[in-house]
Amino acid sequence: MVAFYGSEVGSRLLLGTARYPSPAVLEEAVRRSGTEIITVSLRRETAGGRVDSTFFDMIRALGVRVLPNTAGCHSVSEAVLTANMARELLSTDWIKLEVIGHHDTLQPDVFALVEAARVLCADGFKVFPYTTDDLVVAERLVEAGCEVLMPWCAPIGSAMGPVNLMALKSMRAHFPDIPLIVDAGIGRPSHAATVMEIGYDAVLLNTAVAGAGDPALMAEAFAQAIEAGRNAFLAGPLEPRDMAVPSTPVIGKAVFA
Ligand SMILES: CC(=O)[C@@H](O)[C@H](O)COP(=O)(O)O
Protein backbone atom coordinates (compact mmCIF):
# COMPACT_ATOMS: atom_id res chain seq x y z
CA MET A 1 0.00 0.00 0.00
CA VAL A 2 1.08 3.56 -0.65
CA ALA A 3 -0.72 6.71 0.46
CA PHE A 4 -1.11 10.00 -1.40
CA TYR A 5 -2.64 12.82 0.63
CA GLY A 6 -3.97 10.26 3.08
CA SER A 7 -5.61 8.00 0.45
CA GLU A 8 -4.19 4.50 0.32
CA VAL A 9 -3.84 2.64 -2.96
CA GLY A 10 -2.61 -0.88 -3.66
CA SER A 11 -1.07 -0.32 -7.09
CA ARG A 12 2.05 1.80 -7.51
CA LEU A 13 1.40 2.33 -11.20
CA LEU A 14 -0.43 5.49 -12.31
CA LEU A 15 -1.50 5.41 -15.93
CA GLY A 16 -2.10 8.15 -18.48
CA THR A 17 -5.11 7.97 -20.81
CA ALA A 18 -3.81 9.71 -23.95
CA ARG A 19 -2.79 8.37 -27.36
CA TYR A 20 -4.37 4.93 -27.15
CA PRO A 21 -5.43 3.42 -30.48
CA SER A 22 -9.04 3.19 -29.24
CA PRO A 23 -11.11 3.60 -26.06
CA ALA A 24 -11.47 -0.19 -25.89
CA VAL A 25 -7.69 -0.64 -25.87
CA LEU A 26 -7.37 2.00 -23.16
CA GLU A 27 -10.00 0.23 -21.09
CA GLU A 28 -8.24 -3.13 -21.44
CA ALA A 29 -4.85 -1.59 -20.60
CA VAL A 30 -6.25 0.02 -17.45
CA ARG A 31 -7.76 -3.28 -16.33
CA ARG A 32 -4.65 -5.35 -17.04
CA SER A 33 -2.35 -2.80 -15.37
CA GLY A 34 -4.22 -3.12 -12.06
CA THR A 35 -3.83 0.63 -11.67
CA GLU A 36 -6.08 2.43 -9.22
CA ILE A 37 -5.28 5.94 -10.47
CA ILE A 38 -5.49 7.25 -14.01
CA THR A 39 -4.64 10.73 -15.14
CA VAL A 40 -6.80 12.64 -17.60
CA SER A 41 -5.95 15.81 -19.48
CA LEU A 42 -8.68 18.36 -18.90
CA ARG A 43 -7.55 20.54 -21.79
CA ARG A 44 -7.59 17.67 -24.26
CA GLU A 45 -10.91 16.25 -23.18
CA THR A 46 -12.65 19.63 -23.06
CA ALA A 47 -11.02 21.06 -26.18
CA GLY A 48 -13.12 23.57 -28.10
CA GLY A 49 -15.31 24.10 -25.04
CA ARG A 50 -16.97 20.69 -25.57
CA VAL A 51 -17.08 18.11 -22.79
CA ASP A 52 -16.83 14.60 -24.26
CA SER A 53 -19.30 12.87 -21.97
CA THR A 54 -18.67 9.47 -23.64
CA PHE A 55 -15.04 9.65 -22.59
CA PHE A 56 -15.85 10.68 -19.04
CA ASP A 57 -18.57 8.01 -18.76
CA MET A 58 -16.05 5.38 -19.84
CA ILE A 59 -13.50 6.71 -17.34
CA ARG A 60 -16.06 6.59 -14.52
CA ALA A 61 -17.07 3.03 -15.48
CA LEU A 62 -13.47 1.89 -14.97
CA GLY A 63 -13.97 2.34 -11.25
CA VAL A 64 -10.53 3.85 -10.68
CA ARG A 65 -9.63 7.17 -9.15
CA VAL A 66 -9.12 10.03 -11.61
CA LEU A 67 -6.20 12.40 -11.24
CA PRO A 68 -6.97 15.27 -13.63
CA ASN A 69 -3.94 17.00 -15.10
CA THR A 70 -3.15 20.42 -16.53
CA ALA A 71 -1.17 19.08 -19.52
CA GLY A 72 -0.83 21.72 -22.22
CA CYS A 73 -0.83 24.66 -19.80
CA HIS A 74 1.99 27.17 -20.19
CA SER A 75 1.21 29.74 -17.52
CA VAL A 76 0.08 30.02 -13.91
CA SER A 77 -3.30 31.43 -14.89
CA GLU A 78 -3.99 28.68 -17.45
CA ALA A 79 -3.02 25.96 -14.98
CA VAL A 80 -5.11 27.43 -12.14
CA LEU A 81 -8.14 27.85 -14.42
CA THR A 82 -7.78 24.27 -15.70
CA ALA A 83 -7.45 22.91 -12.16
CA ASN A 84 -10.64 24.69 -11.15
CA MET A 85 -12.50 23.28 -14.18
CA ALA A 86 -11.25 19.81 -13.23
CA ARG A 87 -12.43 20.17 -9.66
CA GLU A 88 -15.88 21.18 -10.84
CA LEU A 89 -16.20 18.59 -13.60
CA LEU A 90 -14.71 15.60 -11.81
CA SER A 91 -15.51 16.45 -8.19
CA THR A 92 -11.97 15.96 -6.99
CA ASP A 93 -9.46 18.21 -5.31
CA TRP A 94 -6.55 16.16 -6.69
CA ILE A 95 -4.65 17.81 -9.53
CA LYS A 96 -1.52 16.77 -11.42
CA LEU A 97 0.03 20.13 -12.04
CA GLU A 98 1.93 20.62 -15.28
CA VAL A 99 3.13 24.02 -16.43
CA ILE A 100 5.21 23.51 -19.53
CA GLY A 101 8.09 25.93 -20.03
CA HIS A 102 10.07 24.64 -22.97
CA HIS A 103 8.74 23.79 -26.38
CA ASP A 104 11.25 21.11 -27.41
CA THR A 105 11.82 19.26 -24.15
CA LEU A 106 8.40 19.91 -22.57
CA GLN A 107 10.43 20.76 -19.48
CA PRO A 108 8.32 22.28 -16.72
CA ASP A 109 8.54 26.02 -16.12
CA VAL A 110 9.59 25.50 -12.53
CA PHE A 111 9.05 29.14 -11.52
CA ALA A 112 5.46 29.12 -12.75
CA LEU A 113 4.99 25.64 -11.33
CA VAL A 114 5.91 26.75 -7.81
CA GLU A 115 3.67 29.80 -8.11
CA ALA A 116 0.72 27.76 -9.40
CA ALA A 117 1.29 25.16 -6.66
CA ARG A 118 1.18 27.91 -4.05
CA VAL A 119 -2.11 29.28 -5.40
CA LEU A 120 -3.74 25.86 -5.70
CA CYS A 121 -2.58 24.48 -2.34
CA ALA A 122 -3.88 27.64 -0.64
CA ASP A 123 -7.21 27.00 -2.35
CA GLY A 124 -7.48 23.48 -0.94
CA PHE A 125 -6.17 21.47 -3.90
CA LYS A 126 -4.03 18.39 -3.35
CA VAL A 127 -1.30 19.07 -5.83
CA PHE A 128 0.83 16.45 -7.61
CA PRO A 129 3.48 18.62 -9.28
CA TYR A 130 5.26 17.41 -12.42
CA THR A 131 8.73 18.80 -11.85
CA THR A 132 12.38 18.34 -12.75
CA ASP A 133 14.84 16.53 -10.48
CA ASP A 134 16.06 19.87 -9.02
CA LEU A 135 16.21 19.74 -5.23
CA VAL A 136 15.74 23.47 -4.68
CA VAL A 137 12.58 23.50 -6.76
CA ALA A 138 11.40 20.44 -4.86
CA GLU A 139 11.96 22.26 -1.55
CA ARG A 140 9.91 25.22 -2.82
CA LEU A 141 7.08 22.91 -3.88
CA VAL A 142 6.99 21.32 -0.44
CA GLU A 143 7.01 24.80 1.16
CA ALA A 144 4.09 25.70 -1.13
CA GLY A 145 2.10 22.83 0.38
CA CYS A 146 2.73 19.88 -1.96
CA GLU A 147 2.74 16.56 -0.12
CA VAL A 148 3.76 14.55 -3.18
CA LEU A 149 6.53 15.21 -5.71
CA MET A 150 6.65 13.96 -9.29
CA PRO A 151 10.10 14.40 -10.80
CA TRP A 152 10.65 13.53 -14.44
CA CYS A 153 13.19 10.91 -15.40
CA ALA A 154 13.37 12.13 -19.03
CA PRO A 155 11.29 14.35 -21.31
CA ILE A 156 7.62 13.41 -21.75
CA GLY A 157 7.13 10.84 -24.49
CA SER A 158 10.88 10.31 -25.01
CA ALA A 159 10.96 6.75 -23.61
CA MET A 160 14.58 7.39 -22.61
CA GLY A 161 14.24 6.10 -19.08
CA PRO A 162 16.16 7.51 -16.10
CA VAL A 163 18.84 9.73 -17.65
CA ASN A 164 20.06 11.05 -14.30
CA LEU A 165 19.73 8.31 -11.75
CA MET A 166 22.05 10.14 -9.33
CA ALA A 167 19.66 13.10 -9.22
CA LEU A 168 16.69 10.82 -8.59
CA LYS A 169 18.64 9.04 -5.82
CA SER A 170 19.54 12.31 -4.25
CA MET A 171 15.91 13.45 -4.31
CA ARG A 172 14.93 10.22 -2.57
CA ALA A 173 17.59 10.82 0.08
CA HIS A 174 16.51 14.44 0.66
CA PHE A 175 12.81 13.69 0.93
CA PRO A 176 12.57 10.40 2.79
CA ASP A 177 9.02 11.10 4.00
CA ILE A 178 7.45 12.59 0.88
CA PRO A 179 5.84 10.19 -1.60
CA LEU A 180 7.90 10.39 -4.80
CA ILE A 181 6.39 9.39 -8.13
CA VAL A 182 8.55 9.31 -11.24
CA ASP A 183 6.55 10.97 -14.00
CA ALA A 184 7.46 11.09 -17.68
CA GLY A 185 10.10 9.56 -19.90
CA ILE A 186 9.75 5.93 -18.87
CA GLY A 187 10.11 3.70 -21.93
CA ARG A 188 10.39 0.14 -20.70
CA PRO A 189 9.40 -1.95 -17.71
CA SER A 190 13.09 -2.20 -16.74
CA HIS A 191 13.18 1.62 -16.40
CA ALA A 192 10.25 1.47 -14.01
CA ALA A 193 11.88 -1.35 -12.05
CA THR A 194 15.10 0.70 -11.79
CA VAL A 195 13.42 3.69 -10.16
CA MET A 196 11.42 1.46 -7.85
CA GLU A 197 14.63 -0.33 -6.80
CA ILE A 198 16.07 2.98 -5.56
CA GLY A 199 13.05 3.53 -3.35
CA TYR A 200 10.59 5.53 -5.41
CA ASP A 201 7.02 5.10 -4.27
CA ALA A 202 5.32 4.88 -7.65
CA VAL A 203 5.60 5.50 -11.38
CA LEU A 204 3.30 7.47 -13.69
CA LEU A 205 3.53 6.69 -17.37
CA ASN A 206 1.55 6.97 -20.55
CA THR A 207 3.38 6.80 -23.87
CA ALA A 208 5.23 3.54 -23.20
CA VAL A 209 1.93 1.71 -22.78
CA ALA A 210 -0.30 3.65 -25.20
CA GLY A 211 2.30 3.44 -27.97
CA ALA A 212 3.23 -0.23 -27.50
CA GLY A 213 2.33 -2.86 -30.09
CA ASP A 214 0.05 -4.50 -27.50
CA PRO A 215 -0.81 -1.83 -24.91
CA ALA A 216 -2.71 -4.16 -22.58
CA LEU A 217 0.16 -6.66 -22.43
CA MET A 218 2.66 -3.84 -21.89
CA ALA A 219 0.49 -2.45 -19.08
CA GLU A 220 0.67 -5.83 -17.39
CA ALA A 221 4.44 -6.00 -17.92
CA PHE A 222 4.82 -2.59 -16.24
CA ALA A 223 2.70 -3.68 -13.30
CA GLN A 224 4.94 -6.73 -12.81
CA ALA A 225 8.15 -4.69 -13.15
CA ILE A 226 6.95 -2.12 -10.63
CA GLU A 227 6.09 -4.81 -8.14
CA ALA A 228 9.44 -6.54 -8.73
CA GLY A 229 11.32 -3.25 -8.28
CA ARG A 230 9.46 -2.50 -5.08
CA ASN A 231 10.17 -5.96 -3.68
CA ALA A 232 13.85 -5.61 -4.62
CA PHE A 233 14.01 -2.28 -2.77
CA LEU A 234 12.41 -3.81 0.32
CA ALA A 235 14.74 -6.80 0.09
CA GLY A 236 17.84 -4.55 0.30
CA PRO A 237 19.81 -4.83 -2.95
CA LEU A 238 23.61 -5.04 -2.92
CA GLU A 239 25.63 -1.98 -3.86
CA PRO A 240 27.89 -2.52 -6.90
CA ARG A 241 31.57 -3.17 -6.04
CA ASP A 242 34.79 -2.40 -7.88
CA MET A 243 36.41 -5.74 -7.09
CA ALA A 244 35.44 -9.35 -7.54
CA VAL A 245 34.15 -11.12 -4.45
CA PRO A 246 34.13 -14.92 -4.68
CA SER A 247 30.61 -16.21 -4.42
CA THR A 248 31.88 -19.64 -3.37
CA PRO A 249 33.63 -19.51 0.02
CA VAL A 250 36.95 -21.42 0.17
CA ILE A 251 37.54 -21.38 3.94
CA GLY A 252 36.96 -24.80 5.46
CA LYS A 253 37.16 -26.67 2.19
CA ALA A 254 39.46 -29.62 1.62
CA VAL A 255 42.75 -28.65 -0.04
CA PHE A 256 44.15 -31.05 -2.63
CA ALA A 257 47.94 -30.67 -2.78
C1 LIG B 1 -0.11 11.56 -19.31
C2 LIG B 1 0.75 12.53 -18.66
O1 LIG B 1 0.43 13.06 -17.65
C3 LIG B 1 2.06 12.82 -19.26
O2 LIG B 1 2.21 14.19 -19.34
C4 LIG B 1 3.07 12.18 -18.39
O3 LIG B 1 4.01 13.07 -17.98
C5 LIG B 1 3.57 10.89 -18.91
O4 LIG B 1 4.74 10.95 -19.66
P1 LIG B 1 5.13 9.74 -20.64
O5 LIG B 1 4.12 9.76 -21.72
O6 LIG B 1 6.53 10.00 -21.08
O7 LIG B 1 5.02 8.46 -19.84
Coordinates of C-alpha atoms and ligand atoms in Angstrom, one line a residue:
M1 CA 0.0 0.0 0.0
V2 CA 1.1 3.6 -0.7
A3 CA -0.7 6.7 0.5
F4 CA -1.1 10.0 -1.4
Y5 CA -2.6 12.8 0.6
G6 CA -4.0 10.3 3.1
S7 CA -5.6 8.0 0.5
E8 CA -4.2 4.5 0.3
V9 CA -3.8 2.6 -3.0
G10 CA -2.6 -0.9 -3.7
S11 CA -1.1 -0.3 -7.1
R12 CA 2.0 1.8 -7.5
L13 CA 1.4 2.3 -11.2
L14 CA -0.4 5.5 -12.3
L15 CA -1.5 5.4 -15.9
G16 CA -2.1 8.2 -18.5
T17 CA -5.1 8.0 -20.8
A18 CA -3.8 9.7 -24.0
R19 CA -2.8 8.4 -27.4
Y20 CA -4.4 4.9 -27.2
P21 CA -5.4 3.4 -30.5
S22 CA -9.0 3.2 -29.2
P23 CA -11.1 3.6 -26.1
A24 CA -11.5 -0.2 -25.9
V25 CA -7.7 -0.6 -25.9
L26 CA -7.4 2.0 -23.2
E27 CA -10.0 0.2 -21.1
E28 CA -8.2 -3.1 -21.4
A29 CA -4.8 -1.6 -20.6
V30 CA -6.3 0.0 -17.5
R31 CA -7.8 -3.3 -16.3
R32 CA -4.7 -5.4 -17.0
S33 CA -2.4 -2.8 -15.4
G34 CA -4.2 -3.1 -12.1
T35 CA -3.8 0.6 -11.7
E36 CA -6.1 2.4 -9.2
I37 CA -5.3 5.9 -10.5
I38 CA -5.5 7.2 -14.0
T39 CA -4.6 10.7 -15.1
V40 CA -6.8 12.6 -17.6
S41 CA -6.0 15.8 -19.5
L42 CA -8.7 18.4 -18.9
R43 CA -7.6 20.5 -21.8
R44 CA -7.6 17.7 -24.3
E45 CA -10.9 16.3 -23.2
T46 CA -12.7 19.6 -23.1
A47 CA -11.0 21.1 -26.2
G48 CA -13.1 23.6 -28.1
G49 CA -15.3 24.1 -25.0
R50 CA -17.0 20.7 -25.6
V51 CA -17.1 18.1 -22.8
D52 CA -16.8 14.6 -24.3
S53 CA -19.3 12.9 -22.0
T54 CA -18.7 9.5 -23.6
F55 CA -15.0 9.6 -22.6
F56 CA -15.8 10.7 -19.0
D57 CA -18.6 8.0 -18.8
M58 CA -16.0 5.4 -19.8
I59 CA -13.5 6.7 -17.3
R60 CA -16.1 6.6 -14.5
A61 CA -17.1 3.0 -15.5
L62 CA -13.5 1.9 -15.0
G63 CA -14.0 2.3 -11.2
V64 CA -10.5 3.9 -10.7
R65 CA -9.6 7.2 -9.2
V66 CA -9.1 10.0 -11.6
L67 CA -6.2 12.4 -11.2
P68 CA -7.0 15.3 -13.6
N69 CA -3.9 17.0 -15.1
T70 CA -3.1 20.4 -16.5
A71 CA -1.2 19.1 -19.5
G72 CA -0.8 21.7 -22.2
C73 CA -0.8 24.7 -19.8
H74 CA 2.0 27.2 -20.2
S75 CA 1.2 29.7 -17.5
V76 CA 0.1 30.0 -13.9
S77 CA -3.3 31.4 -14.9
E78 CA -4.0 28.7 -17.5
A79 CA -3.0 26.0 -15.0
V80 CA -5.1 27.4 -12.1
L81 CA -8.1 27.9 -14.4
T82 CA -7.8 24.3 -15.7
A83 CA -7.5 22.9 -12.2
N84 CA -10.6 24.7 -11.2
M85 CA -12.5 23.3 -14.2
A86 CA -11.2 19.8 -13.2
R87 CA -12.4 20.2 -9.7
E88 CA -15.9 21.2 -10.8
L89 CA -16.2 18.6 -13.6
L90 CA -14.7 15.6 -11.8
S91 CA -15.5 16.5 -8.2
T92 CA -12.0 16.0 -7.0
D93 CA -9.5 18.2 -5.3
W94 CA -6.5 16.2 -6.7
I95 CA -4.6 17.8 -9.5
K96 CA -1.5 16.8 -11.4
L97 CA 0.0 20.1 -12.0
E98 CA 1.9 20.6 -15.3
V99 CA 3.1 24.0 -16.4
I100 CA 5.2 23.5 -19.5
G101 CA 8.1 25.9 -20.0
H102 CA 10.1 24.6 -23.0
H103 CA 8.7 23.8 -26.4
D104 CA 11.3 21.1 -27.4
T105 CA 11.8 19.3 -24.2
L106 CA 8.4 19.9 -22.6
Q107 CA 10.4 20.8 -19.5
P108 CA 8.3 22.3 -16.7
D109 CA 8.5 26.0 -16.1
V110 CA 9.6 25.5 -12.5
F111 CA 9.0 29.1 -11.5
A112 CA 5.5 29.1 -12.8
L113 CA 5.0 25.6 -11.3
V114 CA 5.9 26.7 -7.8
E115 CA 3.7 29.8 -8.1
A116 CA 0.7 27.8 -9.4
A117 CA 1.3 25.2 -6.7
R118 CA 1.2 27.9 -4.0
V119 CA -2.1 29.3 -5.4
L120 CA -3.7 25.9 -5.7
C121 CA -2.6 24.5 -2.3
A122 CA -3.9 27.6 -0.6
D123 CA -7.2 27.0 -2.4
G124 CA -7.5 23.5 -0.9
F125 CA -6.2 21.5 -3.9
K126 CA -4.0 18.4 -3.3
V127 CA -1.3 19.1 -5.8
F128 CA 0.8 16.5 -7.6
P129 CA 3.5 18.6 -9.3
Y130 CA 5.3 17.4 -12.4
T131 CA 8.7 18.8 -11.9
T132 CA 12.4 18.3 -12.8
D133 CA 14.8 16.5 -10.5
D134 CA 16.1 19.9 -9.0
L135 CA 16.2 19.7 -5.2
V136 CA 15.7 23.5 -4.7
V137 CA 12.6 23.5 -6.8
A138 CA 11.4 20.4 -4.9
E139 CA 12.0 22.3 -1.6
R140 CA 9.9 25.2 -2.8
L141 CA 7.1 22.9 -3.9
V142 CA 7.0 21.3 -0.4
E143 CA 7.0 24.8 1.2
A144 CA 4.1 25.7 -1.1
G145 CA 2.1 22.8 0.4
C146 CA 2.7 19.9 -2.0
E147 CA 2.7 16.6 -0.1
V148 CA 3.8 14.5 -3.2
L149 CA 6.5 15.2 -5.7
M150 CA 6.7 14.0 -9.3
P151 CA 10.1 14.4 -10.8
W152 CA 10.7 13.5 -14.4
C153 CA 13.2 10.9 -15.4
A154 CA 13.4 12.1 -19.0
P155 CA 11.3 14.4 -21.3
I156 CA 7.6 13.4 -21.8
G157 CA 7.1 10.8 -24.5
S158 CA 10.9 10.3 -25.0
A159 CA 11.0 6.7 -23.6
M160 CA 14.6 7.4 -22.6
G161 CA 14.2 6.1 -19.1
P162 CA 16.2 7.5 -16.1
V163 CA 18.8 9.7 -17.7
N164 CA 20.1 11.1 -14.3
L165 CA 19.7 8.3 -11.8
M166 CA 22.0 10.1 -9.3
A167 CA 19.7 13.1 -9.2
L168 CA 16.7 10.8 -8.6
K169 CA 18.6 9.0 -5.8
S170 CA 19.5 12.3 -4.3
M171 CA 15.9 13.4 -4.3
R172 CA 14.9 10.2 -2.6
A173 CA 17.6 10.8 0.1
H174 CA 16.5 14.4 0.7
F175 CA 12.8 13.7 0.9
P176 CA 12.6 10.4 2.8
D177 CA 9.0 11.1 4.0
I178 CA 7.4 12.6 0.9
P179 CA 5.8 10.2 -1.6
L180 CA 7.9 10.4 -4.8
I181 CA 6.4 9.4 -8.1
V182 CA 8.6 9.3 -11.2
D183 CA 6.6 11.0 -14.0
A184 CA 7.5 11.1 -17.7
G185 CA 10.1 9.6 -19.9
I186 CA 9.7 5.9 -18.9
G187 CA 10.1 3.7 -21.9
R188 CA 10.4 0.1 -20.7
P189 CA 9.4 -2.0 -17.7
S190 CA 13.1 -2.2 -16.7
H191 CA 13.2 1.6 -16.4
A192 CA 10.2 1.5 -14.0
A193 CA 11.9 -1.3 -12.0
T194 CA 15.1 0.7 -11.8
V195 CA 13.4 3.7 -10.2
M196 CA 11.4 1.5 -7.8
E197 CA 14.6 -0.3 -6.8
I198 CA 16.1 3.0 -5.6
G199 CA 13.1 3.5 -3.4
Y200 CA 10.6 5.5 -5.4
D201 CA 7.0 5.1 -4.3
A202 CA 5.3 4.9 -7.6
V203 CA 5.6 5.5 -11.4
L204 CA 3.3 7.5 -13.7
L205 CA 3.5 6.7 -17.4
N206 CA 1.5 7.0 -20.6
T207 CA 3.4 6.8 -23.9
A208 CA 5.2 3.5 -23.2
V209 CA 1.9 1.7 -22.8
A210 CA -0.3 3.7 -25.2
G211 CA 2.3 3.4 -28.0
A212 CA 3.2 -0.2 -27.5
G213 CA 2.3 -2.9 -30.1
D214 CA 0.1 -4.5 -27.5
P215 CA -0.8 -1.8 -24.9
A216 CA -2.7 -4.2 -22.6
L217 CA 0.2 -6.7 -22.4
M218 CA 2.7 -3.8 -21.9
A219 CA 0.5 -2.4 -19.1
E220 CA 0.7 -5.8 -17.4
A221 CA 4.4 -6.0 -17.9
F222 CA 4.8 -2.6 -16.2
A223 CA 2.7 -3.7 -13.3
Q224 CA 4.9 -6.7 -12.8
A225 CA 8.1 -4.7 -13.1
I226 CA 7.0 -2.1 -10.6
E227 CA 6.1 -4.8 -8.1
A228 CA 9.4 -6.5 -8.7
G229 CA 11.3 -3.2 -8.3
R230 CA 9.5 -2.5 -5.1
N231 CA 10.2 -6.0 -3.7
A232 CA 13.8 -5.6 -4.6
F233 CA 14.0 -2.3 -2.8
L234 CA 12.4 -3.8 0.3
A235 CA 14.7 -6.8 0.1
G236 CA 17.8 -4.5 0.3
P237 CA 19.8 -4.8 -2.9
L238 CA 23.6 -5.0 -2.9
E239 CA 25.6 -2.0 -3.9
P240 CA 27.9 -2.5 -6.9
R241 CA 31.6 -3.2 -6.0
D242 CA 34.8 -2.4 -7.9
M243 CA 36.4 -5.7 -7.1
A244 CA 35.4 -9.4 -7.5
V245 CA 34.1 -11.1 -4.5
P246 CA 34.1 -14.9 -4.7
S247 CA 30.6 -16.2 -4.4
T248 CA 31.9 -19.6 -3.4
P249 CA 33.6 -19.5 0.0
V250 CA 36.9 -21.4 0.2
I251 CA 37.5 -21.4 3.9
G252 CA 37.0 -24.8 5.5
K253 CA 37.2 -26.7 2.2
A254 CA 39.5 -29.6 1.6
V255 CA 42.8 -28.6 0.0
F256 CA 44.2 -31.1 -2.6
A257 CA 47.9 -30.7 -2.8
Ligands
LIG1 C1 -0.1 11.6 -19.3 C2 0.8 12.5 -18.7 O1 0.4 13.1 -17.7 C3 2.1 12.8 -19.3 O2 2.2 14.2 -19.3 C4 3.1 12.2 -18.4 O3 4.0 13.1 -18.0 C5 3.6 10.9 -18.9 O4 4.7 10.9 -19.7 P1 5.1 9.7 -20.6 O5 4.1 9.8 -21.7 O6 6.5 10.0 -21.1 O7 5.0 8.5 -19.8

